[in-house]
GROMACS .gro file of N, CA, C and O in nm:
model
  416
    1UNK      N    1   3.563  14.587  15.488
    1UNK     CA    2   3.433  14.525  15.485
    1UNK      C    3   3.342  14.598  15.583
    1UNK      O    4   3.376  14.621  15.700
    2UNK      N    5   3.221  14.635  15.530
    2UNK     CA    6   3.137  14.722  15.630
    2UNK      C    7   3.053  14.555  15.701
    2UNK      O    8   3.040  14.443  15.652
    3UNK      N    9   3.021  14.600  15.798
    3UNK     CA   10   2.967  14.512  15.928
    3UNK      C   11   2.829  14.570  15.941
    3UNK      O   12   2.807  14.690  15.956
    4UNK      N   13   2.708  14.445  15.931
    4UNK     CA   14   2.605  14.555  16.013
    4UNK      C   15   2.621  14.525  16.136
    4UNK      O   16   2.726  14.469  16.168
    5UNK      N   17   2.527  14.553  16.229
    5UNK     CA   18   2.502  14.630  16.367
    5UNK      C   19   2.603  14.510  16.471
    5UNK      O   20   2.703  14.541  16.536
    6UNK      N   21   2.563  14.421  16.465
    6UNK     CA   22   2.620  14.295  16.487
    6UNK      C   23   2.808  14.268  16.515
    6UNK      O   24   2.873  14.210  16.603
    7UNK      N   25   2.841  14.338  16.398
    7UNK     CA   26   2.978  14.304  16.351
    7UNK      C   27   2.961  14.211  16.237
    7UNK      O   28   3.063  14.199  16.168
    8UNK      N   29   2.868  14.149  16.203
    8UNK     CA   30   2.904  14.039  16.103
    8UNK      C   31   2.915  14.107  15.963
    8UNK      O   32   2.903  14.229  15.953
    9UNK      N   33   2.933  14.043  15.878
    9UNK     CA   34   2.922  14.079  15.705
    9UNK      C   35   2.785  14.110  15.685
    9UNK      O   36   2.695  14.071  15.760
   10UNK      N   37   2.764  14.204  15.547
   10UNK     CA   38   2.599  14.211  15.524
   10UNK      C   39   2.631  14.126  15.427
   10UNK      O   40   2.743  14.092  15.390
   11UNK      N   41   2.485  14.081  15.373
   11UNK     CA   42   2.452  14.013  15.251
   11UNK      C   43   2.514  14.040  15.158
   11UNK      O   44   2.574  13.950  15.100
   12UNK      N   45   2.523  14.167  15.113
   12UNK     CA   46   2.594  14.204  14.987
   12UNK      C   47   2.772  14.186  14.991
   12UNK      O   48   2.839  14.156  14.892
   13UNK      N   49   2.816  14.208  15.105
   13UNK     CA   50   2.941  14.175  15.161
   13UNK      C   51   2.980  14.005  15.115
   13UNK      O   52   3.085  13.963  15.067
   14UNK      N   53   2.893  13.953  15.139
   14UNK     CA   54   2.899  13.796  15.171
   14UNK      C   55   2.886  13.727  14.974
   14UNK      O   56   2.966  13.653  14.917
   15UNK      N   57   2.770  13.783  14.923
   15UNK     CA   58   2.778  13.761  14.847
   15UNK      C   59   2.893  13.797  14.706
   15UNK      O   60   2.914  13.720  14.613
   16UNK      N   61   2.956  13.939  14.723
   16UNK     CA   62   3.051  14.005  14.645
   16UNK      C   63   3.168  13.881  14.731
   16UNK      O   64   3.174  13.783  14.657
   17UNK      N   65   3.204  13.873  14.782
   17UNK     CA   66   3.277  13.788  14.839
   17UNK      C   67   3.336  13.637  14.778
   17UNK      O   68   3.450  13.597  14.754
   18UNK      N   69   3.218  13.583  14.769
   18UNK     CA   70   3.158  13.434  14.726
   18UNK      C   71   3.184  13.491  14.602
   18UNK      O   72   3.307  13.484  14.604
   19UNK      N   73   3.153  13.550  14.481
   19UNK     CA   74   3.115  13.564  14.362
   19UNK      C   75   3.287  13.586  14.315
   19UNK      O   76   3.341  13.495  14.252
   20UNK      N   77   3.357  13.700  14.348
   20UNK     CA   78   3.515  13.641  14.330
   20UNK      C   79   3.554  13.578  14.363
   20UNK      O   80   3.670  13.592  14.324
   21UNK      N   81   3.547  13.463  14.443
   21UNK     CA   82   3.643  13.360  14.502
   21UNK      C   83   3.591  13.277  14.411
   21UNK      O   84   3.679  13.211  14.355
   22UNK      N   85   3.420  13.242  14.352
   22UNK     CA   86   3.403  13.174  14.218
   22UNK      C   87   3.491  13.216  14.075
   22UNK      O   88   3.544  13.149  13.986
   23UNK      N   89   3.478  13.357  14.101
   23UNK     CA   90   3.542  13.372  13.962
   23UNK      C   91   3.675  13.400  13.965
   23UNK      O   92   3.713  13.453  13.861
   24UNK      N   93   3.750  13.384  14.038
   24UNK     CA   94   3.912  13.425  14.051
   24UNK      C   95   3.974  13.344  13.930
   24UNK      O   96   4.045  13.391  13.841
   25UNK      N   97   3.935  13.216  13.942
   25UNK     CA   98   4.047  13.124  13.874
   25UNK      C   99   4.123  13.090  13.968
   25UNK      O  100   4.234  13.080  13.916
   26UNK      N  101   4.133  13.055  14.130
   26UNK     CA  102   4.210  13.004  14.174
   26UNK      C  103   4.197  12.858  14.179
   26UNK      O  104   4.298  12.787  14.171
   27UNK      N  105   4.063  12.800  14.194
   27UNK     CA  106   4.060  12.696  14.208
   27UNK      C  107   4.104  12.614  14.062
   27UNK      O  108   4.178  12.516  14.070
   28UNK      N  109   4.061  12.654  13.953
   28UNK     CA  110   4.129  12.602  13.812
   28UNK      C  111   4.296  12.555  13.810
   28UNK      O  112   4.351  12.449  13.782
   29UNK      N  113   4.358  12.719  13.866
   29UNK     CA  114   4.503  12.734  13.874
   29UNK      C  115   4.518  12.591  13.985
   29UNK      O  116   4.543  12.486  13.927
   30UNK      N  117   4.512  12.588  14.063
   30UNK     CA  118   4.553  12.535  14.167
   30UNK      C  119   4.549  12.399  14.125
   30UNK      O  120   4.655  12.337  14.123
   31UNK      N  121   4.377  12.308  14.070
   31UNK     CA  122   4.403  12.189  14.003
   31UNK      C  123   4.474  12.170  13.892
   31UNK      O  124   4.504  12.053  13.870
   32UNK      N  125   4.519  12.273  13.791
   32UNK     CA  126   4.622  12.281  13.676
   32UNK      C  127   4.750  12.276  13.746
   32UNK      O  128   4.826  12.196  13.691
   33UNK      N  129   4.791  12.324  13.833
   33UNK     CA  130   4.926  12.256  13.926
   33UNK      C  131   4.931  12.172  14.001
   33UNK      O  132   5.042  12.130  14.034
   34UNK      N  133   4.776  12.098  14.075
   34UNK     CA  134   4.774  11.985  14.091
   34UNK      C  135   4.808  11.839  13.991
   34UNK      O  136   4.871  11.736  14.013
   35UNK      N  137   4.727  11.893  13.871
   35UNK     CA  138   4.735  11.785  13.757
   35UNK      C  139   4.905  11.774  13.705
   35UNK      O  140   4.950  11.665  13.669
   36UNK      N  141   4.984  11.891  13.706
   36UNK     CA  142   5.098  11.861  13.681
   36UNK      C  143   5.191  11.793  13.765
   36UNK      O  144   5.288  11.729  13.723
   37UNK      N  145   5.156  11.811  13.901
   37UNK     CA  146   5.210  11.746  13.997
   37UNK      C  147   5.175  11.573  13.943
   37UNK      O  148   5.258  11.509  13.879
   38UNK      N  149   5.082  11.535  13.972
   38UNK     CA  150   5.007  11.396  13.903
   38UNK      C  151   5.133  11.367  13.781
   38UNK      O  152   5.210  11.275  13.808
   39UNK      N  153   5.151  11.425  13.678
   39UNK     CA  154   5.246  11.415  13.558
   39UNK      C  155   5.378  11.394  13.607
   39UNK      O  156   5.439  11.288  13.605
   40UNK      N  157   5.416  11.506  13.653
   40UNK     CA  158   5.560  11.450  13.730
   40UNK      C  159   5.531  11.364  13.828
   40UNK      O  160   5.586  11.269  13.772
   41UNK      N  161   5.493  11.319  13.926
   41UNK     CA  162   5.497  11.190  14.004
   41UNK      C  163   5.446  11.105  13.915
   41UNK      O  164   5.541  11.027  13.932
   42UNK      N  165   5.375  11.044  13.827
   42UNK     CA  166   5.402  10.956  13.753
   42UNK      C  167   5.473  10.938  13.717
   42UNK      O  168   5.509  10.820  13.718
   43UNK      N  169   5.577  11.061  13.636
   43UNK     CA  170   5.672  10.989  13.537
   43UNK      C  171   5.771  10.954  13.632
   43UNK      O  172   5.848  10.879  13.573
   44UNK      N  173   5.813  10.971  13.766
   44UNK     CA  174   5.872  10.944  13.862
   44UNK      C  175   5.829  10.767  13.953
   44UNK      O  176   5.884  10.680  14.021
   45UNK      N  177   5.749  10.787  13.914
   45UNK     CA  178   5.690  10.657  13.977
   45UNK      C  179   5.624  10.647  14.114
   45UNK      O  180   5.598  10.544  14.177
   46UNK      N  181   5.602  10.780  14.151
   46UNK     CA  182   5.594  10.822  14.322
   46UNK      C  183   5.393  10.798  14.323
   46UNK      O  184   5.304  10.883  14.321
   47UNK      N  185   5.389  10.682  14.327
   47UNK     CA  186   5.249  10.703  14.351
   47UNK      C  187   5.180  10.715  14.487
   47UNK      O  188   5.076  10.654  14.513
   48UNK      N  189   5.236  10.787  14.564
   48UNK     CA  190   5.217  10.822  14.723
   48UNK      C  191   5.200  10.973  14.676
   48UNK      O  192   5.134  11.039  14.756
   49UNK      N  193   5.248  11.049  14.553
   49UNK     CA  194   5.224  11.182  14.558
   49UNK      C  195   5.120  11.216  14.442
   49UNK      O  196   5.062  11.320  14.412
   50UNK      N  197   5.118  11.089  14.388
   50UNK     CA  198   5.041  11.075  14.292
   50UNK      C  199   4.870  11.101  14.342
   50UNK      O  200   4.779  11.168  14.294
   51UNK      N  201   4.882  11.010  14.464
   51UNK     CA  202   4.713  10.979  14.516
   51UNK      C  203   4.724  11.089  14.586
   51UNK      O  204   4.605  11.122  14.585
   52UNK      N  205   4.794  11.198  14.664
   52UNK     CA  206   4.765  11.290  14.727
   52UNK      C  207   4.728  11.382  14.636
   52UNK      O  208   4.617  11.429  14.659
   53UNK      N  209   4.809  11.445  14.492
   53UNK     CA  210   4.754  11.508  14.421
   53UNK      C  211   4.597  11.525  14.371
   53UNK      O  212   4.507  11.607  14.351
   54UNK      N  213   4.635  11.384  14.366
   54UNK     CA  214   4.430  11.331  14.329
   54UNK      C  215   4.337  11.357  14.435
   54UNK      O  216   4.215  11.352  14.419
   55UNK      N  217   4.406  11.391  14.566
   55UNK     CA  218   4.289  11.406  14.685
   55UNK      C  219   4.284  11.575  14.665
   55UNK      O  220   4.181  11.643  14.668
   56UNK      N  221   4.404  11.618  14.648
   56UNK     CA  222   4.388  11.748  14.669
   56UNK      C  223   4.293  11.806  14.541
   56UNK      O  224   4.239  11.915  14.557
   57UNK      N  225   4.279  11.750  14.442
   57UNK     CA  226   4.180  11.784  14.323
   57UNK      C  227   4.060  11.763  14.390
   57UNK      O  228   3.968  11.844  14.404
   58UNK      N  229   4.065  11.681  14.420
   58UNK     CA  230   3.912  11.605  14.472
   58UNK      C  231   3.834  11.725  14.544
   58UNK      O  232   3.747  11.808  14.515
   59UNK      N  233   3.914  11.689  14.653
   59UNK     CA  234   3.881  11.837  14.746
   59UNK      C  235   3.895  11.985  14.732
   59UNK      O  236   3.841  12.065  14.808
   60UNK      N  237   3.980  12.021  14.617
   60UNK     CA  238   3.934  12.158  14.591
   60UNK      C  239   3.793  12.159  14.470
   60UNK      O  240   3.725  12.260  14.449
   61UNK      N  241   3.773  12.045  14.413
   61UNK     CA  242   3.631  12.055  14.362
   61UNK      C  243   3.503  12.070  14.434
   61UNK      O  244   3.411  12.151  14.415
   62UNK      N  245   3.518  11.962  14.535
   62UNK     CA  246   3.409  11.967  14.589
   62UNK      C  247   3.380  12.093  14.715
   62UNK      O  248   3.266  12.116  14.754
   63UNK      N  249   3.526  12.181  14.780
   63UNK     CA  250   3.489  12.256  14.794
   63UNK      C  251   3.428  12.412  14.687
   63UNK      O  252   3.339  12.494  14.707
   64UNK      N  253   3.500  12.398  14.606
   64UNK     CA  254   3.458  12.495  14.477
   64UNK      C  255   3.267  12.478  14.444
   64UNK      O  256   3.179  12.563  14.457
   65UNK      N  257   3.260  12.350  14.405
   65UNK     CA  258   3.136  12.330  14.448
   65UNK      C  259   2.961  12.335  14.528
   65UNK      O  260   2.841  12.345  14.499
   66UNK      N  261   3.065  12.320  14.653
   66UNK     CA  262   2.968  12.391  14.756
   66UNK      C  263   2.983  12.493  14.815
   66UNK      O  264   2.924  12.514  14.921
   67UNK      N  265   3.083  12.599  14.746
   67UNK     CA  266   3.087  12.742  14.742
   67UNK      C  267   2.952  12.787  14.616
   67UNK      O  268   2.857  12.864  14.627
   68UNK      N  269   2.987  12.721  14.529
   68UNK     CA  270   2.909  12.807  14.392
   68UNK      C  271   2.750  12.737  14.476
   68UNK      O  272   2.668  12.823  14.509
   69UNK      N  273   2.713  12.583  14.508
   69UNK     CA  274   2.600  12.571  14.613
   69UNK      C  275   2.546  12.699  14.676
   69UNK      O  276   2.433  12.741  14.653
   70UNK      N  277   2.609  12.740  14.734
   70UNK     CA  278   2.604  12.779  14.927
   70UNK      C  279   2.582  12.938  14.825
   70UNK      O  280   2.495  13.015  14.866
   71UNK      N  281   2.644  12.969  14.726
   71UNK     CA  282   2.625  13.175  14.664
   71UNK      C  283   2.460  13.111  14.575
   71UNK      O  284   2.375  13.200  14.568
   72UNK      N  285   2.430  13.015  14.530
   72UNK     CA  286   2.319  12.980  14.450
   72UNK      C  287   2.211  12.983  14.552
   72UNK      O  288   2.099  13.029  14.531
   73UNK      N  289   2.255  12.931  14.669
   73UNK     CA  290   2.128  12.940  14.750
   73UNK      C  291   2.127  13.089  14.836
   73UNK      O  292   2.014  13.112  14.877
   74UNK      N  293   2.198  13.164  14.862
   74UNK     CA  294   2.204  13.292  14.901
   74UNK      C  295   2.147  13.393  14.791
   74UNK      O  296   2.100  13.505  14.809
   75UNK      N  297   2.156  13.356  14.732
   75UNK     CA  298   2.095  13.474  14.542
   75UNK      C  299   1.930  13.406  14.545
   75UNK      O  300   1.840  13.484  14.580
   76UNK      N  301   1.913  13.345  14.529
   76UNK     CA  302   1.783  13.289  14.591
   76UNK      C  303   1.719  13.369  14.698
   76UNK      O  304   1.626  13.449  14.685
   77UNK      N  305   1.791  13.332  14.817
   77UNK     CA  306   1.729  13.416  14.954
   77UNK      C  307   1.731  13.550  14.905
   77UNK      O  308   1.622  13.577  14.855
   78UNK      N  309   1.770  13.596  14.902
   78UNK     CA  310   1.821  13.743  14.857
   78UNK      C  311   1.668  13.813  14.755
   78UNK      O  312   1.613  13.922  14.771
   79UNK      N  313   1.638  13.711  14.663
   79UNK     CA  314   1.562  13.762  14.614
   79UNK      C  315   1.409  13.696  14.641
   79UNK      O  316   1.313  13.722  14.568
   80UNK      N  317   1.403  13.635  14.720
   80UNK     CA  318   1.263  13.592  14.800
   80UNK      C  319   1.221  13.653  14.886
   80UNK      O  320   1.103  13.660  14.921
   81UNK      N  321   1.362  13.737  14.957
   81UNK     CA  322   1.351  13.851  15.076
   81UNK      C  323   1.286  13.997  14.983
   81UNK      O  324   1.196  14.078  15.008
   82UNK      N  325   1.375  13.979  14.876
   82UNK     CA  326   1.314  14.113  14.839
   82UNK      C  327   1.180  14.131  14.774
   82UNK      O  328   1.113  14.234  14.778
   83UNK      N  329   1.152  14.022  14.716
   83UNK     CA  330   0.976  13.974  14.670
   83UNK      C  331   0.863  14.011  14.808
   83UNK      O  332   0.763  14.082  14.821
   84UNK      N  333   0.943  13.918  14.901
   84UNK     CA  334   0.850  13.914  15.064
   84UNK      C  335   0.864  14.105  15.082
   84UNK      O  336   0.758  14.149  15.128
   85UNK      N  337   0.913  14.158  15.069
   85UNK     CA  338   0.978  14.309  15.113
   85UNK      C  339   0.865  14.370  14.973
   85UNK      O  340   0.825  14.484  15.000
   86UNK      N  341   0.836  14.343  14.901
   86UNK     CA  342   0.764  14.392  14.744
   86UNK      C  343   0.602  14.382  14.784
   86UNK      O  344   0.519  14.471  14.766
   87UNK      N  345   0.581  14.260  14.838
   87UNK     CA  346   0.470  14.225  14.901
   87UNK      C  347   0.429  14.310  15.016
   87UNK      O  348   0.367  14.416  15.028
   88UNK      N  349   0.477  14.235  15.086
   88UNK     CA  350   0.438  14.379  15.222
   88UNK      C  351   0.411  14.504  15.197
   88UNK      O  352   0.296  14.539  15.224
   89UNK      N  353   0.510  14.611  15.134
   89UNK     CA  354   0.496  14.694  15.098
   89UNK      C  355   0.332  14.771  15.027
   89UNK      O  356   0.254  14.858  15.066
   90UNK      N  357   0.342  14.664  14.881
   90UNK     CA  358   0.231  14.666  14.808
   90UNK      C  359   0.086  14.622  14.972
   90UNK      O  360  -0.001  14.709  14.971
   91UNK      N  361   0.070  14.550  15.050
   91UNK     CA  362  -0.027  14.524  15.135
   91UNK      C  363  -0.040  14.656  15.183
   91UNK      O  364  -0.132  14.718  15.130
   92UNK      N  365   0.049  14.737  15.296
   92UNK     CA  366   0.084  14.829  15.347
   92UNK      C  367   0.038  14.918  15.258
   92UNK      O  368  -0.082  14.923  15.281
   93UNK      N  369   0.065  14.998  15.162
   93UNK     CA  370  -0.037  15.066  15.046
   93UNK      C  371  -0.146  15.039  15.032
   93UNK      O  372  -0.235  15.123  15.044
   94UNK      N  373  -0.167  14.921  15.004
   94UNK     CA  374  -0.369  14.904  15.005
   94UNK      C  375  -0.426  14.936  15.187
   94UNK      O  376  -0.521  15.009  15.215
   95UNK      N  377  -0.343  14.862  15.287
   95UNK     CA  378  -0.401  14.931  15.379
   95UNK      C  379  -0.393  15.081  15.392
   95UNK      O  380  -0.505  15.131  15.381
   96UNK      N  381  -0.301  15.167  15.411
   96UNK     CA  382  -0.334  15.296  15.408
   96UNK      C  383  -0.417  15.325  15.328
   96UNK      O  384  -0.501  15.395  15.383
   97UNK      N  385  -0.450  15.298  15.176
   97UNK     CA  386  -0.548  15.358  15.083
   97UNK      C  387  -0.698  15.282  15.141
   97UNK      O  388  -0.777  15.367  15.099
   98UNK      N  389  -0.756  15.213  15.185
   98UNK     CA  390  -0.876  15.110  15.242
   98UNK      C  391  -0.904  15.253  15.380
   98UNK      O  392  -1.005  15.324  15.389
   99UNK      N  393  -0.765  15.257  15.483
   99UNK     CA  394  -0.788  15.354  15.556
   99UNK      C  395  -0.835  15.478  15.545
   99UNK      O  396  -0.934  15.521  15.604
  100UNK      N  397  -0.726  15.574  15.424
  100UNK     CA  398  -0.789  15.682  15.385
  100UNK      C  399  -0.871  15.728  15.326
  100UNK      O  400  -0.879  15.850  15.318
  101UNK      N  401  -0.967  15.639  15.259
  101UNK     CA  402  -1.108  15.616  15.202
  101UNK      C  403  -1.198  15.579  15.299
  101UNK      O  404  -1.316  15.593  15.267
  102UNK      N  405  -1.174  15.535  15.415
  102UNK     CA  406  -1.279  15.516  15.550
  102UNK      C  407  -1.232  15.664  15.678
  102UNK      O  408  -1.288  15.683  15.786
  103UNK      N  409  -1.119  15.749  15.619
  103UNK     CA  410  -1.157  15.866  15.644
  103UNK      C  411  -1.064  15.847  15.794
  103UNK      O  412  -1.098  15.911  15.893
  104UNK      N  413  -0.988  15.786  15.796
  104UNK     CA  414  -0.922  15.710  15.927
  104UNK      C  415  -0.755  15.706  15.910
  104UNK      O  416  -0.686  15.653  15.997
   0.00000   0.00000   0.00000
C-alpha cells in the first residue's frame, strides 16, 4: 500500500480497498454459514446457538452496510474534490487570461 506523506492510505488506496471487501462475497459466504448454523441448531434444539447465529447475521449486515455507506460517501467526496479542483482551475485561467490582456 503506497502511503502519502503522512504514512496514512491515499484516497484511492482507501477506496480500492472498501470496493473489494464490498465485492468479495465474504460477507454473503459468512451469513450462508451463519444461516446453516441457524438450521443445524434448530434441528438440534440449541436455541442459545440459534440466537447467536442470528446476532452474528445481524451484525455482519449492518457492518456490510455501513461499509458500502462510509465507500458511497467517499465516491461522493472524491468527486466534489475533483469538481472544486475543475473550478479553481477554470478561475485560475480566466485570471491569467484578464491578466495577460491588461498586459500584467
Amino acid at each position: 500500500m503506497t502511503n502519502d506523506s503522512a504514512g496514512n492510505p491515499t484516497n484511492e488506496e482507501i477506496l480500492a480497498t472498501s470496493e473489494a471487501m464490498l465485492n468479495s462475497g465474504e460477507t454473503e459466504r459468512l451469513i450462508a454459514e451463519a444461516r446453516k448454523t441457524i438450521a443445524t441448531a434448530s434441528a438440534l434444539g440449541r436455541l442459545d446457538i440459534l440466537e447467536k447465529a442470528g446476532a452474528v447475521i445481524d451484525n455482519l449486515v449492518e457492518k456490510h452496510n455501513a461499509l458500502a455507506s462510509s465507500h458511497a460517501d467517499q465516491l461522493r467526496a472524491v468527486a466534489e474534490l475533483a469538481e472544486a479542483k475543475a473550478e479553481y482551475e477554470a478561475a485560475k485561467a480566466r485570471l491569467l487570461a484578464v491578466r495577460a490582456a491588461e498586459g500584467r
